[in-house]
Amino acid sequence: MFSIRIVRRPLCHLTMALLLSTICISLSWAGPDARALLKESESRHRTRTQLYAGELTVVNKEGKVRKKGWKSFREGYASDAKNLIRFIDPPEVKGVGFLSLARPGGQNPDQWLYLPSMKRERRIAAQDRDASFVGTDFNYEDMEEFDHEKYKVALKGEQHLDNIPCYVIEAIPVEKVGKSVYEKKILYLRKDNLYLFREDLYRKGEKEPAKRMVLADLQQVEGHWVARKMEMKDLKKGSTTTVLLKEIVFDRPQATGRFTLQNLNREGGD
Amino acid sequence: MRFLLRTLSLSYVRRHTAKTVLTLLGVIVGVATFSSIESAKGTLVKGIRSTVDRVAGKAQLQITMEGGVPEAVQEQVRALPGIRATSPVIEQIVTPEKGELGSLMVIGIDLLGDREMRDYGFEGDDADLDDPLLFLAQPDSAIFTRQFAGKAGLKSGGSIAIKVPKGVKRVAARGLLTPKGFSEAFGGNLMVVDVYAAQELFGRGRRFDRLDVRLDEGVSIATGIATLEKTLGPAFRVETPGKRGEQMEKIVANFVAGFNISSGFALAIGIFLIFNAFNVAVNRRRRDIGTLRALGATPRQVQLLFLAEALVIGIVGGLLGTLAGTTFSQAFLKMMGQTTETLYGVTSSGIVHLPPVVVLESLCLGIIASLIGAWGPALTASRISPTEAFAKGTFQARPPGRSGLRITVGVIALGSAILMALRPPFGGNPFIFTELLLGGAGIVLLVGPLTLLLLLGLVPLATRFAPVAGRLSGDTLLGNARRTSGTIMAMALSLTFVLGLGGYMGSTKKALERWMNDSLTCDLFVRASANFNRPDFLFPGGLRDDLQQLPGVKSVESFRAIRPLYQGRQIQVTSIEYNLLLERIKYDFTQGDVAAMRRGLIQEGKCVVSDNFSRRYKLGVGQRVELVTPSGKVSFPIAAVVRDYGSDQGTVMLDRSQFIRYWQDDRVDIYDVSVLPGSNVGQVRDLIRTMLAGRYPALVSTRQEFIAEITKALDAFYALTRVTLFLALLVAFLGIVSALLISVAERTREIGILKALGAFPAQLARGIVLEALLLALAGLVLALPAGNLFAFFMEGPLAELFTGWIMSHHYPWEILLQLLVALPLISALAAWIPARQAGKMKIVEAIEYE
């Protein structure tokens, strides 16, 4: 059985897009099924580990720009994924860390934020999943690994976006154990490589999407499709967060104990 | 009636503008005192509640615990069913280095997830914070309200110096709050910091001041409380923000209640001034009344005329008094706020906006006071027959009433008040009200006859020293017994209030001083916070060992006080190493002895309670005090009862080992350091300062300095009482001026004749000054026993009722001395205008008068 999952975190999106694109051709002859599409996408784009340096730019509605730099590490995939982000720039925020560890059984992952000034980590509670991730347009749920098995999915049709044909898939959180801040998500998968192209996020009780994520600048790195640019727009606030991915490396062994609280709390630990 | 008011009353006002203004002033001062105290009091209480409510935001429940809520509790609560969100909070009051900006309330919250609780009004969303990541990453980050930032000239990115326990610290404004909802708490003087930064800043360790809880939709408050109480156990208090606000109000209730007596007195004195003024007005206008009666006016119409005048004075005086009160109320509020913060650790802030209820109450009281004051004279006026009215002098010659009955009723009322004070048949506010009513009525009824008796003795004495002036003043005073007794009554009431309250203040202060001298006997006190009741910072328990190692240190004791609720009241639980403490302190025992105390506290795990605790809760040696601790309910047997003035709600004393055992908290408020014989206290102090520098905030005071600081805090408490004393004296002053002006006006003809016979203006002035002095002296002589009775009542049954304390009486000699100096000066000053008026009178016009 395939267990393809769309990964929400930047790297994971890129990986998933890569996977999806490869199954696109094989599915073109038959009437496609949303679950099968997502599984195939995961299968194509799955990687064991991923490292990259991110350049984060937040532009608010007044046009004020804030830039940050981080390093991202991932091990595992979807339901067993471990992620560590360490801010490296500017100096005032250097050392701030974020650790996310997936939990089994469809539960929400454990997440912690480390602040060097306090020399201690703080746990992100379930109630805070909709809080902004350090002032970006991503929230803490957006930072989680996306597991399509936690969603009821349905193919809603096909659509051309920027002249690229896409499958339109509706994903509704099942919420058996873990809760979601979203009522539904609309995923746009490229038909050519089953890579995620766009995602519209609908908050509970809202008819219009609250946020929109677009993956762009799709390139092949070490044999994997990767979107080097990821843009999250808050459609209500009018702000945009862009992550540019650099120095991308796949499937390298990770340092022992990298994804632990001890390492998160270690000054300069990565 | 309108015609009568326009012709008779207005013409009287025009002819006697000064007297009318003085009568009006009586109402104004009375109402101003009442309205300023009431509106300041109202704003204080409202401010306390509003701060609690606004800071609470959407929180439906709040979890607190003595000593702080451990961090781990948050995760425990979050996992419970029915809990939508929890958010930790730390609250602290700090002052900016620029003191004129006023106190700042620091709220430490978890900015990652607090939006479930509070609406921050960042004009949009979090992103409008200058930089949320920078905010979290830098421990000097703070958010200010736009209101405060404007006042302090602070822009986003700018910094401001504030005084925190560890010294002066600069904090950077990395966000501004729009003034709405939450940010309006504490009058907008709000600073928001990250809760974990606040823990570090204010030495909270890994604890929060409280945990705010929001429940899932459909979960009732009762269910939420039951779930939380069951999970957390009895050491935690789970209550709604409203209930917590009420609790805080209760804490300051005793303090606030004292002001009711002050405003009541101010009004009572005002009533006597009005009574006096109307009495004289009736006397002066008896011919007008006679004419009216001769023309067919009914007694009822005459009475109504005077009452209508009183109504007008009441309305005008009430309005002006309310307006005047607003100007004083802000100052009152500031003083009250500082006192409640210092003494009770309860914070409030706000700008006094005169509440409509207070305006209405003040107006009504002004009117009621005027009508009560004028009722008697108006009734007298209605009973004047036309023939009597036209017969000059008969009115003055009339005896003032059935003095036998009056004296009997007065003696019974006063006697009953004294008996009730000695053996109160019931308690609470009804007791206080009955006491004041009976005592007040007794004094009022007895002052008249006693005044006459007193003047009959004083006038010959005055005549011996100043034959002419003495005789003139004596004749005036005795010739118009009604006016004289009315003035002296107002005077005596004012002075009774001054001496009574002064006596009570003196007794309390003496008792506290004696207690401090007996119990604060070590050489140095090492504190982390200047706030006695709500320490900004607590020392870690391990610091004692470091202090102990310093050269010259003989012993170090670790004092810790918490203020838990006991039977709905906030008592104090203190702990210290009693094996060391009992070596240097001699307690005053009301039950048990030092051996029982030592054995009980150190070996048997018992407690010792203060005498006011014992009296309040009717518990003594052999009985048990059940306290709620983090380890559950613990019942401590009482080993002894000692005299202690640490808390007005009662104190339970435990050995430190017991406290640590049950409260699992070894933090320390104050380290009491004793130095070795022959060691230099100053040098040891320097060593302690050097050791703690850069590590902990430390205020190291010598014994004398420490006592002086506590005394200063207590003085702040009494400062407000002094203001009301001043107001009482002001009313008395107005009373004398008004009485003397009336006296001069009434004796116009007599003064004219005296001047025609060769009397000098100076001689006349001396007579008037002597008259003022006799009035003041008579008032003082009558106030001496009455003031003493009042002081006995305040420091006896009243203090016992509110605090459980029993204090030995200390006569306020210093206040008496101040009065003996101030009263002649006030009297002479009060006599100045009437004397000048008398001196300027033209002989012919004066003789033609009437």
mmCIF file of N, CA, C and O in Angstrom, chain A residues 68-118:
data_model
loop_
_atom_site.group_PDB
_atom_site.id
_atom_site.type_symbol
_atom_site.label_atom_id
_atom_site.label_comp_id
_atom_site.label_asym_id
_atom_site.label_seq_id
_atom_site.Cartn_x
_atom_site.Cartn_y
_atom_site.Cartn_z
ATOM 1 N N LYS A 68 14.662 37.263 7.061
ATOM 2 C CA LYS A 68 15.319 36.363 8.015
ATOM 3 C C LYS A 68 15.982 35.238 7.227
ATOM 4 O O LYS A 68 15.577 34.935 6.104
ATOM 5 N N GLY A 69 16.945 34.626 7.883
ATOM 6 C CA GLY A 69 17.566 33.465 7.259
ATOM 7 C C GLY A 69 17.497 32.278 8.199
ATOM 8 O O GLY A 69 17.596 32.442 9.423
ATOM 9 N N TRP A 70 17.265 31.076 7.669
ATOM 10 C CA TRP A 70 17.227 29.898 8.533
ATOM 11 C C TRP A 70 17.858 28.706 7.839
ATOM 12 O O TRP A 70 18.094 28.722 6.619
ATOM 13 N N LYS A 71 18.124 27.711 8.619
ATOM 14 C CA LYS A 71 18.576 26.436 8.085
ATOM 15 C C LYS A 71 17.532 25.409 8.466
ATOM 16 O O LYS A 71 17.070 25.409 9.614
ATOM 17 N N SER A 72 17.171 24.550 7.518
ATOM 18 C CA SER A 72 16.124 23.586 7.807
ATOM 19 C C SER A 72 16.654 22.160 7.636
ATOM 20 O O SER A 72 17.408 21.875 6.704
ATOM 21 N N PHE A 73 16.279 21.314 8.565
ATOM 22 C CA PHE A 73 16.692 19.905 8.532
ATOM 23 C C PHE A 73 15.440 19.049 8.661
ATOM 24 O O PHE A 73 14.569 19.363 9.482
ATOM 25 N N ARG A 74 15.367 18.011 7.836
ATOM 26 C CA ARG A 74 14.246 17.089 7.969
ATOM 27 C C ARG A 74 14.734 15.652 7.874
ATOM 28 O O ARG A 74 15.651 15.331 7.104
ATOM 29 N N GLU A 75 14.121 14.811 8.681
ATOM 30 C CA GLU A 75 14.395 13.379 8.608
ATOM 31 C C GLU A 75 13.040 12.672 8.657
ATOM 32 O O GLU A 75 12.150 13.097 9.389
ATOM 33 N N GLY A 76 12.926 11.588 7.923
ATOM 34 C CA GLY A 76 11.648 10.871 7.894
ATOM 35 C C GLY A 76 10.685 11.577 6.967
ATOM 36 O O GLY A 76 11.035 12.568 6.308
ATOM 37 N N TYR A 77 9.484 11.081 6.972
ATOM 38 C CA TYR A 77 8.541 11.639 6.011
ATOM 39 C C TYR A 77 7.126 11.545 6.568
ATOM 40 O O TYR A 77 6.761 10.526 7.155
ATOM 41 N N ALA A 78 6.375 12.587 6.403
ATOM 42 C CA ALA A 78 4.964 12.622 6.809
ATOM 43 C C ALA A 78 4.757 12.135 8.248
ATOM 44 O O ALA A 78 5.175 12.811 9.178
ATOM 45 N N SER A 79 4.185 10.944 8.415
ATOM 46 C CA SER A 79 3.773 10.520 9.763
ATOM 47 C C SER A 79 4.945 10.249 10.705
ATOM 48 O O SER A 79 4.759 10.155 11.908
ATOM 49 N N ASP A 80 6.178 10.116 10.186
ATOM 50 C CA ASP A 80 7.319 9.924 11.087
ATOM 51 C C ASP A 80 8.359 11.031 10.884
ATOM 52 O O ASP A 80 9.531 10.850 11.164
ATOM 53 N N ALA A 81 7.921 12.166 10.394
ATOM 54 C CA ALA A 81 8.862 13.249 10.075
ATOM 55 C C ALA A 81 9.329 13.987 11.318
ATOM 56 O O ALA A 81 8.583 14.169 12.277
ATOM 57 N N LYS A 82 10.603 14.383 11.283
ATOM 58 C CA LYS A 82 11.183 15.214 12.337
ATOM 59 C C LYS A 82 11.803 16.420 11.647
ATOM 60 O O LYS A 82 12.563 16.246 10.691
ATOM 61 N N ASN A 83 11.470 17.590 12.117
ATOM 62 C CA ASN A 83 11.975 18.811 11.469
ATOM 63 C C ASN A 83 12.604 19.751 12.465
ATOM 64 O O ASN A 83 12.077 19.932 13.570
ATOM 65 N N LEU A 84 13.712 20.326 12.077
ATOM 66 C CA LEU A 84 14.364 21.333 12.916
ATOM 67 C C LEU A 84 14.685 22.547 12.057
ATOM 68 O O LEU A 84 15.252 22.405 10.964
ATOM 69 N N ILE A 85 14.291 23.707 12.546
ATOM 70 C CA ILE A 85 14.637 24.950 11.841
ATOM 71 C C ILE A 85 15.456 25.788 12.806
ATOM 72 O O ILE A 85 15.092 25.938 13.981
ATOM 73 N N ARG A 86 16.553 26.307 12.330
ATOM 74 C CA ARG A 86 17.384 27.160 13.194
ATOM 75 C C ARG A 86 17.603 28.496 12.477
ATOM 76 O O ARG A 86 18.101 28.514 11.344
ATOM 77 N N PHE A 87 17.211 29.581 13.113
ATOM 78 C CA PHE A 87 17.398 30.899 12.493
ATOM 79 C C PHE A 87 18.869 31.299 12.586
ATOM 80 O O PHE A 87 19.518 31.087 13.614
ATOM 81 N N ILE A 88 19.365 31.866 11.496
ATOM 82 C CA ILE A 88 20.784 32.225 11.489
ATOM 83 C C ILE A 88 21.009 33.715 11.231
ATOM 84 O O ILE A 88 22.101 34.229 11.430
ATOM 85 N N ASP A 89 19.965 34.379 10.824
ATOM 86 C CA ASP A 89 20.126 35.776 10.445
ATOM 87 C C ASP A 89 18.796 36.516 10.627
ATOM 88 O O ASP A 89 17.749 35.924 10.366
ATOM 89 N N PRO A 90 18.746 37.740 11.068
ATOM 90 C CA PRO A 90 19.840 38.627 11.496
ATOM 91 C C PRO A 90 20.381 38.220 12.877
ATOM 92 O O PRO A 90 19.771 37.375 13.545
ATOM 93 N N PRO A 91 21.469 38.842 13.316
ATOM 94 C CA PRO A 91 22.095 38.422 14.580
ATOM 95 C C PRO A 91 21.143 38.459 15.777
ATOM 96 O O PRO A 91 21.265 37.661 16.690
ATOM 97 N N GLU A 92 20.155 39.381 15.761
ATOM 98 C CA GLU A 92 19.240 39.526 16.912
ATOM 99 C C GLU A 92 18.379 38.282 17.134
ATOM 100 O O GLU A 92 17.856 38.072 18.219
ATOM 101 N N VAL A 93 18.197 37.499 16.037
ATOM 102 C CA VAL A 93 17.326 36.325 16.193
ATOM 103 C C VAL A 93 18.111 35.028 16.027
ATOM 104 O O VAL A 93 17.536 33.942 16.025
ATOM 105 N N LYS A 94 19.410 35.145 15.872
ATOM 106 C CA LYS A 94 20.253 33.962 15.635
ATOM 107 C C LYS A 94 20.113 32.979 16.800
ATOM 108 O O LYS A 94 20.157 33.378 17.963
ATOM 109 N N GLY A 95 19.930 31.748 16.473
ATOM 110 C CA GLY A 95 19.837 30.723 17.517
ATOM 111 C C GLY A 95 18.415 30.325 17.839
ATOM 112 O O GLY A 95 18.186 29.291 18.464
ATOM 113 N N VAL A 96 17.441 31.123 17.425
ATOM 114 C CA VAL A 96 16.047 30.749 17.676
ATOM 115 C C VAL A 96 15.770 29.450 16.916
ATOM 116 O O VAL A 96 16.127 29.340 15.739
ATOM 117 N N GLY A 97 15.217 28.478 17.586
ATOM 118 C CA GLY A 97 15.013 27.187 16.948
ATOM 119 C C GLY A 97 13.566 26.725 17.015
ATOM 120 O O GLY A 97 12.801 27.141 17.890
ATOM 121 N N PHE A 98 13.201 25.861 16.058
ATOM 122 C CA PHE A 98 11.852 25.293 16.026
ATOM 123 C C PHE A 98 11.972 23.805 15.750
ATOM 124 O O PHE A 98 12.654 23.395 14.808
ATOM 125 N N LEU A 99 11.364 23.011 16.599
ATOM 126 C CA LEU A 99 11.428 21.562 16.435
ATOM 127 C C LEU A 99 10.014 21.005 16.339
ATOM 128 O O LEU A 99 9.143 21.368 17.144
ATOM 129 N N SER A 100 9.798 20.143 15.349
ATOM 130 C CA SER A 100 8.483 19.519 15.189
ATOM 131 C C SER A 100 8.689 18.017 15.053
ATOM 132 O O SER A 100 9.472 17.564 14.205
ATOM 133 N N LEU A 101 8.017 17.262 15.906
ATOM 134 C CA LEU A 101 8.141 15.812 15.873
ATOM 135 C C LEU A 101 6.762 15.200 15.660
ATOM 136 O O LEU A 101 5.849 15.437 16.466
ATOM 137 N N ALA A 102 6.634 14.447 14.572
ATOM 138 C CA ALA A 102 5.324 13.856 14.262
ATOM 139 C C ALA A 102 4.950 12.821 15.314
ATOM 140 O O ALA A 102 5.823 12.207 15.934
ATOM 141 N N ARG A 103 3.653 12.681 15.550
ATOM 142 C CA ARG A 103 3.167 11.682 16.513
ATOM 143 C C ARG A 103 2.286 10.677 15.777
ATOM 144 O O ARG A 103 1.591 11.046 14.823
ATOM 145 N N PRO A 104 2.297 9.464 16.261
ATOM 146 C CA PRO A 104 1.517 8.445 15.543
ATOM 147 C C PRO A 104 0.011 8.575 15.789
ATOM 148 O O PRO A 104 -0.422 9.334 16.662
ATOM 149 N N GLY A 105 -0.745 7.836 15.034
ATOM 150 C CA GLY A 105 -2.194 7.741 15.258
ATOM 151 C C GLY A 105 -2.964 8.982 14.861
ATOM 152 O O GLY A 105 -4.035 9.250 15.403
ATOM 153 N N GLY A 106 -2.395 9.760 13.967
ATOM 154 C CA GLY A 106 -3.116 10.940 13.497
ATOM 155 C C GLY A 106 -3.145 12.096 14.477
ATOM 156 O O GLY A 106 -3.884 13.067 14.294
ATOM 157 N N GLN A 107 -2.349 11.982 15.522
ATOM 158 C CA GLN A 107 -2.323 13.097 16.497
ATOM 159 C C GLN A 107 -1.522 14.267 15.935
ATOM 160 O O GLN A 107 -0.652 14.069 15.079
ATOM 161 N N ASN A 108 -1.799 15.457 16.476
ATOM 162 C CA ASN A 108 -1.020 16.620 16.052
ATOM 163 C C ASN A 108 0.420 16.445 16.535
ATOM 164 O O ASN A 108 0.643 15.898 17.612
ATOM 165 N N PRO A 109 1.373 16.927 15.760
ATOM 166 C CA PRO A 109 2.766 16.726 16.179
ATOM 167 C C PRO A 109 3.117 17.569 17.413
ATOM 168 O O PRO A 109 2.423 18.529 17.742
ATOM 169 N N ASP A 110 4.206 17.180 18.075
ATOM 170 C CA ASP A 110 4.731 17.998 19.177
ATOM 171 C C ASP A 110 5.608 19.072 18.554
ATOM 172 O O ASP A 110 6.427 18.776 17.675
ATOM 173 N N GLN A 111 5.433 20.310 19.051
ATOM 174 C CA GLN A 111 6.243 21.399 18.499
ATOM 175 C C GLN A 111 6.801 22.245 19.635
ATOM 176 O O GLN A 111 6.123 22.464 20.641
ATOM 177 N N TRP A 112 8.007 22.703 19.460
ATOM 178 C CA TRP A 112 8.650 23.561 20.463
ATOM 179 C C TRP A 112 9.366 24.712 19.768
ATOM 180 O O TRP A 112 9.870 24.559 18.657
ATOM 181 N N LEU A 113 9.418 25.807 20.461
ATOM 182 C CA LEU A 113 10.186 26.954 19.976
ATOM 183 C C LEU A 113 11.256 27.234 21.024
ATOM 184 O O LEU A 113 10.950 27.284 22.223
ATOM 185 N N TYR A 114 12.474 27.406 20.591
ATOM 186 C CA TYR A 114 13.555 27.686 21.538
ATOM 187 C C TYR A 114 13.998 29.140 21.379
ATOM 188 O O TYR A 114 14.215 29.623 20.261
ATOM 189 N N LEU A 115 14.106 29.832 22.521
ATOM 190 C CA LEU A 115 14.565 31.219 22.488
ATOM 191 C C LEU A 115 15.871 31.316 23.278
ATOM 192 O O LEU A 115 15.882 31.069 24.492
ATOM 193 N N PRO A 116 16.957 31.640 22.601
ATOM 194 C CA PRO A 116 18.257 31.652 23.286
ATOM 195 C C PRO A 116 18.299 32.613 24.475
ATOM 196 O O PRO A 116 18.936 32.329 25.483
ATOM 197 N N SER A 117 17.574 33.744 24.366
ATOM 198 C CA SER A 117 17.613 34.721 25.459
ATOM 199 C C SER A 117 17.051 34.125 26.742
ATOM 200 O O SER A 117 17.452 34.491 27.843
ATOM 201 N N MET A 118 16.085 33.230 26.627
ATOM 202 C CA MET A 118 15.471 32.609 27.806
ATOM 203 C C MET A 118 16.195 31.301 28.158
ATOM 204 O O MET A 118 15.968 30.739 29.210
#
